[in-house]
Structure formats: structure tokens, C-alpha cells
Amino acid sequence: MNVQTRLLNNKTNVILVNKPNILTTSVGFYAPIGSVDDEYLKTGTTTLTLRMLLRGTSKYSNSIKLNTALELLGAKVSLETQKEYSSIVLNVPSTNSYSALGILIDIIKNPLFNKSSLNKERSILRKQQKEKDDDPRNSLVRLHSEQLFKGSKYENSTLGNESDLKNISLKDLTSIHSQFFTKDSFLIITADLSRTDSDRLIEPLEKELGSLKLTRRKDLPLIEACKPLEISHKKNILQPVIAVGTYLPGISKGNYYQSFLLNLIIGGMGFSAKAMKIIREKLRLAYFTYSTLSSYSSLSSISVISGVQEASYKKAIMASKQIFDDLASKGVSREDIRIAKGYIQGSLDIQTESGVGLCRFMGTHLIKRHILITPEKMKREFLKIQKSSLDKLTSKKFTTNYHTTVLAKK
Amino acid sequence: MKISRITTENGINLVHYYLPSTNSVTASFLFNVGSTKELRTQRGMSHFFEHMVFNGSKKYPDQEKSNTLLEQYGIIQNAWTFKNCTNYWMKSPLDHFKLALDVLIDRAFYPLLNTSSVEKEKSIITEEYHMAKDSPHSIVSREFTKALFTNSLKYSVLGKPSSFQKFTKTGLGSFHKKHYNLENSILWIGGNITLKKTLKLLQPYRLPKGRKTVVTRTSLRKKRKNIAIFKEMPSNTYHAVLGFSGSSIHDSRDQEILSLISYILGIGRGSLLYKSLKGTNSLVSYLEVDYISFREGSIFGIYINSEQKKLIKITTVIREALERIISGKLPSQELERARNLLLSNYLSLQEVSHLFGYSPDLFNMTRRELLTGEKLDYHKKIELLRSIALPDIENTLKEVLRKGRLGISLVGKSDSALKEMSKIFFSLPK
């Protein structure tokens, strides 16, 4: 794999990743704008703005014309809004990469925002919020995140609150769109560059995006840990779903790899993770149990999520807390560290084997951590991790901040 | 991509595909057993057995140790039970594939069945059952299958606790002996490994040959009444599936055409239903069109999510889209868009070693061979896909709708829209 960086005239970075023998080209546009940038009482604006990108452009006046043009080329576009960033990723058979790139540039640069499209997309988003909550697992994850980040801009789901959606105007969309082009925004392209001409890819980017004025990204809001709480929510379901979570330092504190490894050990590496071994296999309390890490700039969180037996849900909460307590009192075992390091070596290979997988992997790390990193380099970073740095993370503070969220019938 | 289909000297039915751009190798053992093969007292046994396979095997008796042995190298392991096949797979980084393959084979052919593991899995599967019962999406889908079929396809893969709580290690042992053998399986290995190297890895194994299951063609029963089913759930929104039963997996041409119709109707933002339900209107928040075929028939389902007041309009839009196809009014551009997107998905899938799932890809071709005995030919499949013209689309859909059964499944707080939905959808001209 070969990585080169080209700079457009306005200093926008274009990263070209050569991945031999792949058949498709992927282009990701990453911008440091996310749901934390939504204004007060206008949550969901960034998500809505991104969705509106596929509702028409200056060349393709409506969503039908635009999406038909893309799909006739076999191109797929996916949109993602996270709390701190957004991305638009195109994947297309390499034979059609130049034509599809032209359309992608039009989507990023010249979206048509009109009232009728806004109303349609707003209505879809509103329904989607409700639909997501119909699944107990989704509902729990949303409630748990609200609890962990209460009072901060990280509290809200990226989809926004239902009542806020009606406050969003065309002007708000334009404002979010204008913040797409910052000094930290970039494009990343993965392709077999022996078959795809990189100059032909750069040329339209330079022409269309190279003269845009770049703005500075607003500072990200600082988050503080909330007072630990145990909150139960009522829902008429057979299987209670529970989340037990605590805080970890944010990405800016430099513990990214350690937090990632810790998440694997707690509940992120299949049957070998503690949650699976204890809550499912030993105590037989759950079918699904895993941990999830939410990494943000100034604070992160790690939570064990499980769907458990109704009669024993308190036992499952205790067992989840015990996993954290044991790590705090005994430290992380060398054996667990060894397994997690091995796991990540293999899973990075697997995660990045497709062109689009590699594009997303490198794009996400660059936008979140401002580090251009290849899977190989990241593997080496993981191997360097010492037990002492993990033990520092699971210090006493780690276990005094439990938040518990329960969704159950009673 | 180079695909080879051979039976090895030691009797393994092997599908091998070489993908030099990938970083991994995937091995997937497909067995010709699923919920459609279960007796009344065995409902849920194929799925239960799939869980048991992960509880230790002859060479790797300690479940925890064997999981660690695999996962310390980043090997991903899982299994799925379908209505008529069970699939065990491991996806491994290149250097550790030999180990992954060895554990996979040992687990599938020589699992240790002990009473304490059987009892443990009863608790875990009960929770899996509860999870499915709490999910409107899972319920609406299960009820839809029940609406379309009166044959063995109507049974759920999970079974019910009243059935699987009675399973014993003896019963599971007999089930394994009957269904898990080389004649009843296909091993599918794909990724950055050559055929020569693959054959060398497989050479030492001496696995039970068993008896070949006679592949019989099961035709659909005489057309029965269209059915609409409602399940009450205190959900915020309404979840519905509208669709029809189709021909069995034996009809390979029909399979390709119906896959293409699923793309025309609802896959991609440029599809007919996406445009009318989400593009020009905002009638649904969720739309998925899924087509899956079995030996006993196939299911074509349009899954939607919306508010109660929009259900009737949505049904009308779906009916109009189907009518547009069968009346020969589909513009050729719609077919081209769908075909290009489908072919593009095939290309993307060649960049990863594991092509699992229900999508019309290599996995489904392998499954077809397992169920019908028809030899896998990828190039023929692509050729066929390229040759499909508008009249083929029109005639196949007409024929399927004429022979098949229409069904609606609805989950939500009230069934007040169901009668009108049925009236609109079930009067679809054939």
C-alpha cells in the first residue's frame, strides 16, 4: 500500500491510497462538523444537511435525477453524521470513477436546498427517530448516552430531538454546509492507481474545490463527567436491556489506543471478551452482551450493554460493575493484553481489506485524531502499549463513576 | 476472481475462489439442514445445534481455550442457521488460516455434546428468543413468512422454548449424525489463498461421508388464499411487509430475474419505490426489498416503516410500482440502473473474502448447489444477468404473481388500516 498526499491550491488535503488489485474506487469527503455543531433547539441540523445533499444539485435538479445518474454508473454514496464529524463516501466500479467523482464534487459543493425537499427530509427523519426507538437496544443506547453526557452538546442523538426538527430552516442548512470546507476537511481516495490515473482524479478536485475559501473549525465543546446515576425506564418488553458505563479520558488526552484495547478486553472481541465469558457463558444471563466505546475529543465513555433475563437483571448489573471493579483493583492481566493485541492485529487486516473499508478506516482516524495512519502503522502502535498505561486508565476514578441505565417492563 | 468447484480426493465438496487483493481467507461450511428439515418435536433443533458446536470439540475440548486460541489472532468466528441450511464460518488473517480451518472442521464434525452445555444453551437461546419477540422488525418478518406459507417454511428457525427446553444430548447427537456429513455439505474457501495451497491443507482430513440427501423438487402447493396478519405491539410506529411467494430455488433463471426486480423496486435511492416513498414523498422512514429463495418456495418482501395514517397510501404506491412492471410500462433506464448497481455490488464483494448474507451473490449460488445439486457457474450467472431484458422482467413477475400467494404482515398498535391495505394489495391484477 502506498500513500501520497496532494494539496489543492487552497491547502485542502487529498490523500491518495494505492491498493493494488481492487476493482472499485472509493472517495471519502470528511469534514469536522457534527451534531455538536447543531445550534440550541435545532438538534439534527447536521444530519438533515447531509441528507439534503442527495436531494439535488446545480446539475441534477432533484433527487431522482441525481441518484439515477449515480446508480447508472453503479455508484453508491453513503452519508454519516457523528457527534464531531461528518463524512460522505462514494464507492464505484473503477471504470466509472472519473464520471462518478464529478457527481460527488457537485453534491459536496453545489447542493440545492429548497423548502419542499427540507420538509420531506424532516418528516422522514422524525419517523426514523420513532422507528429506532421501537427496538429496545437502540432505545437503551440512546437513553444511556443522554445520561452519560447530560447537559452537554454530546447529550443528543445525531438524529436530533423531534421537537427541534421543526425549528430548522433553509438558512441553518446553508450555515452548516458553509462549515464543510475547513482547514481540517479533506478527501481520501482508495483505488488501484496502476489502473486509475491519479492526475485525472485530482484535476476536477482542483478545479472545483481548490479555490474555495477555507474556514476555521469552531472549538469543540468541553465535556465534564456527570454525577453517577442509576435510571430505569419503563417499556413493555420481555427482555430487560441494561447498560453500565463509566468514563475514560478524551482523545485529546492521548489514550486512544489504550482505550480501544480496553474496550476489546471488556466486551469488544467476541467470545474472549470478559462480558461474553462472564455474563453469557458463566452466568448464562444474556444472549447478547458487548461493550462499546464512544471516543470524543475531551471525554470518552465505555459501557457494557446486555439483554438479560427478567428475573436476574440486577445480577447482570452487578456482574457488569464487577468487570470494571476487578480491572480497577487487580489491573488488566498480561494475558488479556496479549490476546487483545493479537486480536487487533488480525482484525485490522480484515477491516481494511476492501477499498471502501480502507477509505473509511483512514478517513475516520484522520478526522477524529488528526493523524494519517495506515493499518500497518496502527498495528505497531498497539504493540507498543504497556500494561502500566492500561492500569492507569482503570484507576480508582474509573470505578466511581458508574452510570446504569435500564429499560424494562417494571 | 477465479472460482473452482471440485470434490477433493477425501470427498470434501469444495468451492474455492481466489481473491488476491484481500488480506484474509474465509472458510465457510454449509450443511444441508435447517428449520425446514425438523420434525415436530425438533422445532428449533438446527439452530440449537449450531450453538452447541461452539461448546468444545474432540480436538479442542475447552470452549474458552479454543476461543482464545482463535481470537488472539483476530480470527472472527460465527454461525447462522437458515430455513434450509446451517453455515459455520471463520474469517482469518492469512497467517492463521490453517488453525481456523482445523477448529472449524473439528467443531462441525466432532462437537462434544454434554448435558451441562445443553442446559446452558437453553438459557441463552431463551434470551435470544425474547430478544426477537421484543423486536417489531423481527416479528413482522416472521409473521410475513407465516402468511405466505403453509409448508415447513412457516416455522421459525429459533423454535419455541416449549420445544427446545426438551432437547437432550442424545436427541442432538442423533440429529448431528443424520445431517452432518460430507455428502450433505459444501466447504467454501475464499480469499488470498491459491487452490493448490487449499487442497494441501484439506488433504489430511478424513471426515464422515454419510448418506447423500436425495434432492427432490418441491413444487408450490395449489395456490391458496392471500393472507394478511396483524400483531399488536405497543410500538411508536407501524412495521409492515407486503409481498408474495415465488418459485423455488430450482428455477435459476427466475432467481436472477427476481433479484433484479428487487433492485428495480427498492434497492438504491434511484429505485422505483425509494423514489416514490422517500424521494417525491416522505411516506416511509425505512424501506427494504428482500428476496430469498428456498427449496420449498421463495419470499419476496417489501419492508416498510411508517405512521398509521400513511399505510394505505404506501400500499397504493407499492401496488402501482408492481403494476407498472407487469403492464410493460417500465422504462429501460430502470432496468439498466438496477443491473449496473447489482453488478457493481458483485465487484465490491470481490474485495472481501467473505460474501455472506442473503444478497444474490456467491453465497447464494453455493447454497443453491447444496439444495439443488446444480453446479455453481459464476460466469454463467453474470451472463444471464446481462441478458435479462424488459419482457423477461414483465413476464416473470406476472407468472410469479399468478402462481404465488400475496401476503401482508403488520405490527403496531391497531389493525384499522389492514382491511383497506388488503383490499388494495390483494386486487393487484395478474
Short mmCIF file of C-alpha atoms in Angstrom, two decimals, chain B:
data_model
loop_
_atom_site.label_atom_id
_atom_site.label_comp_id
_atom_site.label_asym_id
_atom_site.label_seq_id
_atom_site.Cartn_x
_atom_site.Cartn_y
_atom_site.Cartn_z
CA MET B 1 -11.72 -13.71 -9.44
CA LYS B 2 -11.10 -17.35 -10.19
CA ILE B 3 -13.66 -19.86 -8.98
CA SER B 4 -13.11 -23.62 -8.81
CA ARG B 5 -15.67 -26.23 -7.87
CA ILE B 6 -14.21 -29.66 -7.12
CA THR B 7 -14.65 -32.67 -4.91
CA THR B 8 -11.36 -33.42 -3.19
CA GLU B 9 -9.83 -36.92 -3.06
CA ASN B 10 -11.06 -37.26 0.51
CA GLY B 11 -14.62 -36.37 -0.51
CA ILE B 12 -14.93 -32.72 0.50
CA ASN B 13 -17.23 -30.73 -1.79
CA LEU B 14 -15.14 -27.62 -2.21
CA VAL B 15 -15.88 -24.22 -3.72
CA HIS B 16 -12.72 -22.21 -3.92
CA TYR B 17 -12.33 -18.63 -5.07
CA TYR B 18 -9.09 -16.80 -5.27
CA LEU B 19 -9.10 -13.12 -4.41
CA PRO B 20 -5.53 -11.80 -4.48
CA SER B 21 -6.39 -8.30 -3.23
CA THR B 22 -7.76 -9.48 0.10
CA ASN B 23 -5.89 -9.69 3.41
CA SER B 24 -7.76 -12.72 4.68
CA VAL B 25 -9.20 -16.13 3.98
CA THR B 26 -12.69 -17.23 4.89
CA ALA B 27 -13.82 -20.81 5.29
CA SER B 28 -17.50 -21.50 5.45
CA PHE B 29 -19.01 -24.94 5.96
CA LEU B 30 -22.59 -25.13 4.75
CA PHE B 31 -24.75 -28.05 5.85
CA ASN B 32 -27.97 -29.04 4.21
CA VAL B 33 -30.03 -28.76 7.38
CA GLY B 34 -32.29 -26.06 8.77
CA SER B 35 -35.73 -25.49 10.25
CA THR B 36 -37.50 -26.97 7.20
CA LYS B 37 -35.93 -30.36 7.93
CA GLU B 38 -37.07 -30.60 11.53
CA LEU B 39 -39.74 -32.93 12.85
CA ARG B 40 -42.50 -31.57 15.09
CA THR B 41 -40.57 -32.46 18.26
CA GLN B 42 -37.39 -30.95 16.82
CA ARG B 43 -38.55 -27.38 16.15
CA GLY B 44 -35.51 -25.17 16.71
CA MET B 45 -33.02 -28.04 16.81
CA SER B 46 -30.89 -26.92 13.83
CA HIS B 47 -30.36 -23.57 15.49
CA PHE B 48 -29.83 -25.13 18.92
CA PHE B 49 -27.25 -27.45 17.46
CA GLU B 50 -25.47 -24.52 15.86
CA HIS B 51 -25.00 -23.09 19.38
CA MET B 52 -23.73 -26.45 20.67
CA VAL B 53 -20.96 -26.52 18.10
CA PHE B 54 -19.25 -23.70 19.98
CA ASN B 55 -19.14 -25.66 23.26
CA GLY B 56 -16.00 -27.70 22.67
CA SER B 57 -14.95 -30.41 20.23
CA LYS B 58 -12.86 -33.59 20.20
CA LYS B 59 -9.53 -31.91 19.45
CA TYR B 60 -10.43 -28.59 21.09
CA PRO B 61 -12.46 -29.66 24.14
CA ASP B 62 -12.15 -26.50 26.19
CA GLN B 63 -14.52 -23.89 24.78
CA GLU B 64 -12.80 -20.92 26.39
CA LYS B 65 -9.32 -22.03 25.37
CA SER B 66 -10.32 -22.66 21.78
CA ASN B 67 -11.99 -19.26 21.52
CA THR B 68 -8.88 -17.59 22.89
CA LEU B 69 -6.71 -19.63 20.56
CA LEU B 70 -8.62 -18.19 17.60
CA GLU B 71 -9.31 -14.68 18.78
CA GLN B 72 -5.72 -13.99 19.84
CA TYR B 73 -5.01 -13.83 16.09
CA GLY B 74 -8.07 -11.75 15.22
CA ILE B 75 -9.93 -14.68 13.68
CA ILE B 76 -13.65 -13.92 13.51
CA GLN B 77 -15.97 -16.87 14.07
CA ASN B 78 -19.70 -17.20 13.81
CA ALA B 79 -22.52 -19.36 12.50
CA TRP B 80 -26.02 -18.87 11.18
CA THR B 81 -28.99 -21.14 10.84
CA PHE B 82 -31.34 -20.53 7.95
CA LYS B 83 -34.55 -22.22 6.99
CA ASN B 84 -32.76 -24.84 4.96
CA CYS B 85 -29.07 -24.63 5.67
CA THR B 86 -26.68 -24.02 8.52
CA ASN B 87 -23.49 -22.12 7.94
CA TYR B 88 -20.38 -22.15 10.15
CA TRP B 89 -17.65 -19.74 9.19
CA MET B 90 -14.31 -18.34 10.19
CA LYS B 91 -12.60 -15.36 8.70
CA SER B 92 -8.91 -15.36 9.33
CA PRO B 93 -5.84 -13.25 8.63
CA LEU B 94 -3.63 -15.03 6.07
CA ASP B 95 -1.05 -16.40 8.51
CA HIS B 96 -3.51 -18.21 10.75
CA PHE B 97 -5.91 -19.79 8.31
CA LYS B 98 -4.65 -23.33 8.93
CA LEU B 99 -5.67 -23.09 12.57
CA ALA B 100 -9.04 -21.51 11.75
CA LEU B 101 -9.83 -24.29 9.28
CA ASP B 102 -8.82 -27.01 11.72
CA VAL B 103 -11.03 -25.67 14.52
CA LEU B 104 -13.93 -25.13 12.11
CA ILE B 105 -13.80 -28.70 10.83
CA ASP B 106 -13.33 -30.26 14.26
CA ARG B 107 -16.23 -28.30 15.73
CA ALA B 108 -18.66 -29.10 12.92
CA PHE B 109 -17.88 -32.81 12.69
CA TYR B 110 -16.82 -33.74 16.22
CA PRO B 111 -18.66 -31.49 18.70
CA LEU B 112 -18.74 -32.53 22.36
CA LEU B 113 -22.32 -32.71 23.49
CA ASN B 114 -22.60 -32.70 27.25
CA THR B 115 -25.63 -32.11 29.44
CA SER B 116 -24.31 -29.03 31.21
CA SER B 117 -23.64 -27.27 27.88
CA VAL B 118 -27.10 -28.26 26.62
CA GLU B 119 -28.67 -26.73 29.75
CA LYS B 120 -26.54 -23.58 29.45
CA GLU B 121 -27.60 -23.07 25.83
CA LYS B 122 -31.28 -23.45 26.81
CA SER B 123 -30.91 -20.32 28.98
CA ILE B 124 -29.00 -18.39 26.32
CA ILE B 125 -31.36 -19.31 23.48
CA THR B 126 -34.36 -18.39 25.63
CA GLU B 127 -32.87 -14.89 25.80
CA GLU B 128 -32.31 -14.89 22.04
CA TYR B 129 -35.98 -15.83 21.68
CA HIS B 130 -37.05 -12.98 23.99
CA MET B 131 -34.88 -10.53 22.08
CA ALA B 132 -36.62 -11.50 18.83
CA LYS B 133 -40.06 -11.20 20.47
CA ASP B 134 -39.24 -7.63 21.55
CA SER B 135 -38.19 -6.54 18.06
CA PRO B 136 -41.05 -5.36 15.81
CA HIS B 137 -38.86 -5.86 12.75
CA SER B 138 -38.21 -9.47 13.62
CA ILE B 139 -41.89 -10.13 14.41
CA VAL B 140 -43.23 -8.55 11.25
CA SER B 141 -40.82 -10.61 9.19
CA ARG B 142 -41.67 -13.89 10.92
CA GLU B 143 -45.40 -13.28 10.58
CA PHE B 144 -44.99 -12.50 6.90
CA THR B 145 -43.45 -15.92 6.28
CA LYS B 146 -46.35 -17.47 8.15
CA ALA B 147 -48.79 -15.56 5.96
CA LEU B 148 -47.20 -16.84 2.76
CA PHE B 149 -46.57 -20.49 3.52
CA THR B 150 -48.42 -23.44 4.91
CA ASN B 151 -45.46 -25.78 4.41
CA SER B 152 -42.36 -26.20 6.59
CA LEU B 153 -41.14 -22.70 5.67
CA LYS B 154 -43.67 -21.24 8.09
CA TYR B 155 -41.74 -22.47 11.15
CA SER B 156 -39.34 -20.12 12.85
CA VAL B 157 -35.65 -21.02 12.91
CA LEU B 158 -35.44 -20.31 16.65
CA GLY B 159 -38.29 -22.65 17.63
CA LYS B 160 -40.14 -22.02 20.89
CA PRO B 161 -38.91 -22.50 24.48
CA SER B 162 -41.60 -25.17 24.98
CA SER B 163 -39.89 -27.15 22.23
CA PHE B 164 -36.17 -26.52 22.77
CA GLN B 165 -36.35 -26.85 26.56
CA LYS B 166 -36.97 -30.57 25.97
CA PHE B 167 -33.84 -31.17 23.90
CA THR B 168 -31.35 -33.69 25.25
CA LYS B 169 -27.78 -34.51 24.33
CA THR B 170 -28.98 -37.86 22.91
CA GLY B 171 -31.50 -36.19 20.61
CA LEU B 172 -28.93 -33.64 19.49
CA GLY B 173 -26.39 -36.42 18.90
CA SER B 174 -28.77 -38.30 16.59
CA PHE B 175 -29.59 -35.08 14.75
CA HIS B 176 -25.88 -34.45 14.19
CA LYS B 177 -25.24 -37.97 12.98
CA LYS B 178 -28.02 -37.72 10.44
CA HIS B 179 -27.23 -34.33 8.94
CA TYR B 180 -23.54 -33.54 9.42
CA ASN B 181 -21.56 -35.42 6.82
CA LEU B 182 -19.65 -34.69 3.64
CA GLU B 183 -22.45 -35.69 1.31
CA ASN B 184 -24.67 -33.12 2.97
CA SER B 185 -22.26 -30.22 2.91
CA ILE B 186 -20.15 -27.82 0.90
CA LEU B 187 -16.98 -26.20 2.13
CA TRP B 188 -16.45 -22.79 0.74
CA ILE B 189 -13.00 -21.23 0.94
CA GLY B 190 -12.24 -17.83 -0.47
CA GLY B 191 -9.62 -15.15 -0.17
CA ASN B 192 -5.94 -14.71 -0.73
CA ILE B 193 -5.07 -18.41 -0.90
CA THR B 194 -4.42 -20.48 -4.02
CA LEU B 195 -6.33 -23.64 -4.84
CA LYS B 196 -3.14 -25.69 -4.61
CA LYS B 197 -2.43 -24.50 -1.10
CA THR B 198 -6.07 -25.03 -0.11
CA LEU B 199 -6.03 -28.63 -1.34
CA LYS B 200 -2.86 -29.30 0.60
CA LEU B 201 -4.47 -28.01 3.79
CA LEU B 202 -7.53 -30.19 3.27
CA GLN B 203 -5.64 -33.37 2.38
CA PRO B 204 -5.20 -34.82 5.92
CA TYR B 205 -8.89 -34.76 6.87
CA ARG B 206 -10.90 -37.98 6.95
CA LEU B 207 -14.46 -36.89 7.61
CA PRO B 208 -17.71 -38.88 7.84
CA LYS B 209 -19.13 -39.45 4.38
CA GLY B 210 -22.74 -40.15 5.36
CA ARG B 211 -25.63 -40.60 3.04
CA LYS B 212 -26.48 -38.20 0.26
CA THR B 213 -29.79 -36.46 0.74
CA VAL B 214 -31.93 -37.03 -2.30
CA VAL B 215 -32.65 -33.66 -3.84
CA THR B 216 -36.30 -33.51 -4.68
CA ARG B 217 -38.07 -30.68 -6.33
CA THR B 218 -40.90 -29.47 -4.14
CA SER B 219 -43.45 -27.57 -6.13
CA LEU B 220 -45.58 -24.96 -4.51
CA ARG B 221 -48.89 -26.23 -3.32
CA LYS B 222 -52.05 -25.22 -5.06
CA LYS B 223 -52.48 -21.50 -4.73
CA ARG B 224 -54.21 -20.59 -1.50
CA LYS B 225 -55.98 -17.52 -0.31
CA ASN B 226 -53.96 -14.35 0.16
CA ILE B 227 -53.40 -13.65 3.85
CA ALA B 228 -53.00 -10.52 5.96
CA ILE B 229 -51.74 -10.89 9.51
CA PHE B 230 -51.70 -8.33 12.31
CA LYS B 231 -49.72 -8.48 15.56
CA GLU B 232 -50.39 -5.91 18.22
CA MET B 233 -47.33 -4.28 19.77
CA PRO B 234 -47.03 -1.04 21.72
CA SER B 235 -44.58 0.36 19.13
CA ASN B 236 -44.23 4.04 18.22
CA THR B 237 -44.57 3.30 14.52
CA TYR B 238 -46.05 0.72 12.18
CA HIS B 239 -43.89 -2.00 10.70
CA ALA B 240 -45.22 -3.80 7.64
CA VAL B 241 -44.20 -6.24 4.94
CA LEU B 242 -46.07 -6.60 1.68
CA GLY B 243 -45.05 -9.21 -0.81
CA PHE B 244 -45.56 -12.57 -2.39
CA SER B 245 -44.35 -16.14 -2.52
CA GLY B 246 -42.42 -17.23 -5.58
CA SER B 247 -40.87 -20.16 -7.32
CA SER B 248 -38.36 -22.43 -5.64
CA ILE B 249 -34.58 -22.18 -5.73
CA HIS B 250 -34.54 -24.75 -8.54
CA ASP B 251 -35.60 -22.12 -11.07
CA SER B 252 -32.26 -20.39 -11.52
CA ARG B 253 -33.44 -18.03 -14.24
CA ASP B 254 -36.36 -16.90 -12.11
CA GLN B 255 -33.96 -16.31 -9.21
CA GLU B 256 -31.82 -13.91 -11.22
CA ILE B 257 -34.81 -12.07 -12.61
CA LEU B 258 -36.46 -11.72 -9.21
CA SER B 259 -33.18 -10.48 -7.72
CA LEU B 260 -33.07 -7.86 -10.41
CA ILE B 261 -36.72 -6.95 -9.73
CA SER B 262 -35.80 -6.40 -6.07
CA TYR B 263 -33.20 -3.86 -7.24
CA ILE B 264 -35.66 -2.23 -9.64
CA LEU B 265 -38.22 -1.87 -6.89
CA GLY B 266 -36.32 -0.93 -3.79
CA ILE B 267 -32.55 -1.22 -3.79
CA GLY B 268 -30.73 2.07 -4.24
CA ARG B 269 -32.01 5.62 -3.96
CA GLY B 270 -32.89 5.57 -7.64
CA SER B 271 -35.23 2.58 -7.31
CA LEU B 272 -38.97 2.86 -8.08
CA LEU B 273 -40.17 2.62 -4.50
CA TYR B 274 -37.39 4.71 -3.00
CA LYS B 275 -38.25 7.48 -5.42
CA SER B 276 -41.97 7.41 -4.71
CA LEU B 277 -41.94 6.58 -0.99
CA LYS B 278 -38.94 8.67 0.09
CA GLY B 279 -37.97 10.88 -2.82
CA THR B 280 -41.06 12.66 -4.09
CA ASN B 281 -43.00 11.88 -0.92
CA SER B 282 -41.96 11.26 2.64
CA LEU B 283 -44.17 8.28 3.30
CA VAL B 284 -41.69 5.92 4.95
CA SER B 285 -38.64 6.17 7.17
CA TYR B 286 -37.47 2.69 6.29
CA LEU B 287 -37.61 0.73 3.06
CA GLU B 288 -36.02 -2.58 2.24
CA VAL B 289 -36.78 -5.04 -0.52
CA ASP B 290 -35.57 -8.53 0.10
CA TYR B 291 -35.74 -11.67 -1.98
CA ILE B 292 -34.74 -15.09 -0.69
CA SER B 293 -35.39 -18.50 -2.19
CA PHE B 294 -35.61 -21.96 -0.69
CA ARG B 295 -36.24 -25.43 -1.94
CA GLU B 296 -39.89 -25.10 -0.96
CA GLY B 297 -40.51 -21.66 -2.47
CA SER B 298 -39.27 -18.12 -2.24
CA ILE B 299 -40.17 -14.94 -0.39
CA PHE B 300 -40.27 -11.52 -1.97
CA GLY B 301 -40.88 -8.91 0.71
CA ILE B 302 -41.16 -5.12 0.74
CA TYR B 303 -40.42 -3.98 4.29
CA ILE B 304 -41.57 -0.55 5.35
CA ASN B 305 -41.94 1.55 8.45
CA SER B 306 -44.30 4.47 8.82
CA GLU B 307 -47.24 6.07 10.60
CA GLN B 308 -50.67 4.51 10.61
CA LYS B 309 -52.26 7.27 8.52
CA LYS B 310 -49.82 6.66 5.67
CA LEU B 311 -50.18 2.89 5.38
CA ILE B 312 -52.96 2.95 2.81
CA LYS B 313 -51.17 5.42 0.56
CA ILE B 314 -47.98 3.33 0.85
CA THR B 315 -49.88 0.20 -0.18
CA THR B 316 -51.23 2.03 -3.22
CA VAL B 317 -47.73 3.17 -4.21
CA ILE B 318 -46.37 -0.38 -3.90
CA ARG B 319 -49.24 -1.76 -5.95
CA GLU B 320 -48.69 0.88 -8.63
CA ALA B 321 -45.00 0.04 -8.85
CA LEU B 322 -45.75 -3.65 -9.34
CA GLU B 323 -48.47 -2.82 -11.87
CA ARG B 324 -46.03 -0.65 -13.78
CA ILE B 325 -43.73 -3.62 -14.21
CA ILE B 326 -46.37 -6.16 -15.20
CA SER B 327 -48.09 -3.79 -17.62
CA GLY B 328 -44.87 -3.38 -19.60
CA LYS B 329 -44.51 0.30 -18.73
CA LEU B 330 -41.11 0.08 -17.09
CA PRO B 331 -38.58 2.38 -18.83
CA SER B 332 -35.41 0.60 -19.91
CA GLN B 333 -33.34 3.00 -17.81
CA GLU B 334 -34.83 1.48 -14.65
CA LEU B 335 -33.55 -1.94 -15.68
CA GLU B 336 -30.12 -0.57 -16.57
CA ARG B 337 -29.81 1.25 -13.25
CA ALA B 338 -30.73 -1.89 -11.31
CA ARG B 339 -28.43 -4.13 -13.33
CA ASN B 340 -25.47 -1.75 -13.02
CA LEU B 341 -25.94 -1.43 -9.28
CA LEU B 342 -26.20 -5.19 -8.85
CA LEU B 343 -23.07 -5.79 -10.93
CA SER B 344 -21.27 -3.07 -9.02
CA ASN B 345 -22.17 -4.81 -5.76
CA TYR B 346 -20.64 -8.02 -7.12
CA LEU B 347 -17.41 -6.12 -7.77
CA SER B 348 -17.33 -4.62 -4.28
CA LEU B 349 -17.91 -8.05 -2.80
CA GLN B 350 -14.82 -9.37 -4.58
CA GLU B 351 -12.68 -7.11 -2.42
CA VAL B 352 -13.55 -9.06 0.73
CA SER B 353 -13.06 -12.74 1.36
CA HIS B 354 -16.45 -13.46 2.83
CA LEU B 355 -19.57 -12.96 0.79
CA PHE B 356 -22.16 -13.97 3.29
CA GLY B 357 -25.76 -12.96 3.73
CA TYR B 358 -28.87 -13.16 1.66
CA SER B 359 -27.72 -10.94 -1.16
CA PRO B 360 -27.69 -12.58 -4.56
CA ASP B 361 -24.01 -13.36 -4.55
CA LEU B 362 -21.69 -16.34 -4.44
CA PHE B 363 -23.05 -17.43 -1.11
CA ASN B 364 -26.49 -17.89 -2.59
CA MET B 365 -25.02 -19.75 -5.55
CA THR B 366 -23.28 -22.15 -3.18
CA ARG B 367 -26.48 -22.55 -1.22
CA ARG B 368 -28.30 -23.32 -4.45
CA GLU B 369 -25.84 -26.06 -5.28
CA LEU B 370 -26.24 -27.53 -1.82
CA LEU B 371 -30.01 -27.54 -2.12
CA THR B 372 -30.47 -28.45 -5.77
CA GLY B 373 -27.28 -30.16 -6.87
CA GLU B 374 -26.94 -27.62 -9.70
CA LYS B 375 -23.23 -26.90 -10.23
CA LEU B 376 -22.05 -23.41 -9.50
CA ASP B 377 -21.10 -21.34 -12.54
CA TYR B 378 -20.39 -17.72 -11.75
CA HIS B 379 -19.71 -16.66 -15.33
CA LYS B 380 -23.00 -18.15 -16.48
CA LYS B 381 -24.74 -16.23 -13.74
CA ILE B 382 -23.23 -12.93 -14.88
CA GLU B 383 -24.03 -13.74 -18.50
CA LEU B 384 -27.61 -14.49 -17.55
CA LEU B 385 -27.86 -11.27 -15.60
CA ARG B 386 -26.59 -9.28 -18.57
CA SER B 387 -29.07 -10.97 -20.93
CA ILE B 388 -32.23 -10.16 -18.98
CA ALA B 389 -34.50 -7.84 -20.94
CA LEU B 390 -37.64 -5.90 -20.05
CA PRO B 391 -40.08 -8.56 -21.33
CA ASP B 392 -38.33 -11.14 -19.08
CA ILE B 393 -38.92 -8.90 -16.10
CA GLU B 394 -42.56 -8.34 -17.05
CA ASN B 395 -43.37 -11.98 -17.79
CA THR B 396 -41.59 -13.45 -14.78
CA LEU B 397 -43.29 -11.12 -12.34
CA LYS B 398 -46.68 -11.80 -13.96
CA GLU B 399 -46.11 -15.54 -13.70
CA VAL B 400 -44.93 -15.41 -10.10
CA LEU B 401 -47.88 -13.27 -9.07
CA ARG B 402 -50.28 -15.58 -10.90
CA LYS B 403 -48.97 -18.72 -9.23
CA GLY B 404 -47.91 -17.34 -5.86
CA ARG B 405 -49.70 -16.02 -2.87
CA LEU B 406 -49.82 -12.43 -1.73
CA GLY B 407 -49.29 -11.56 1.90
CA ILE B 408 -49.25 -8.62 4.27
CA SER B 409 -47.90 -8.59 7.77
CA LEU B 410 -48.49 -5.58 10.03
CA VAL B 411 -47.19 -4.80 13.51
CA GLY B 412 -48.34 -1.81 15.52
CA LYS B 413 -50.95 -0.57 17.92
CA SER B 414 -54.05 -1.02 15.76
CA ASP B 415 -55.15 -3.05 12.75
CA SER B 416 -57.55 -0.41 11.49
CA ALA B 417 -55.67 0.10 8.19
CA LEU B 418 -55.21 -3.58 7.42
CA LYS B 419 -58.57 -4.20 5.76
CA GLU B 420 -58.08 -1.38 3.27
CA MET B 421 -54.44 -2.34 2.69
CA SER B 422 -55.54 -5.89 1.86
CA LYS B 423 -58.27 -4.64 -0.47
CA ILE B 424 -55.77 -2.56 -2.43
CA PHE B 425 -52.89 -5.02 -2.49
CA PHE B 426 -54.79 -8.26 -3.00
CA SER B 427 -56.68 -6.91 -6.02
CA LEU B 428 -53.41 -6.46 -7.88
CA PRO B 429 -54.14 -7.50 -11.48
CA LYS B 430 -52.31 -10.62 -12.57
#
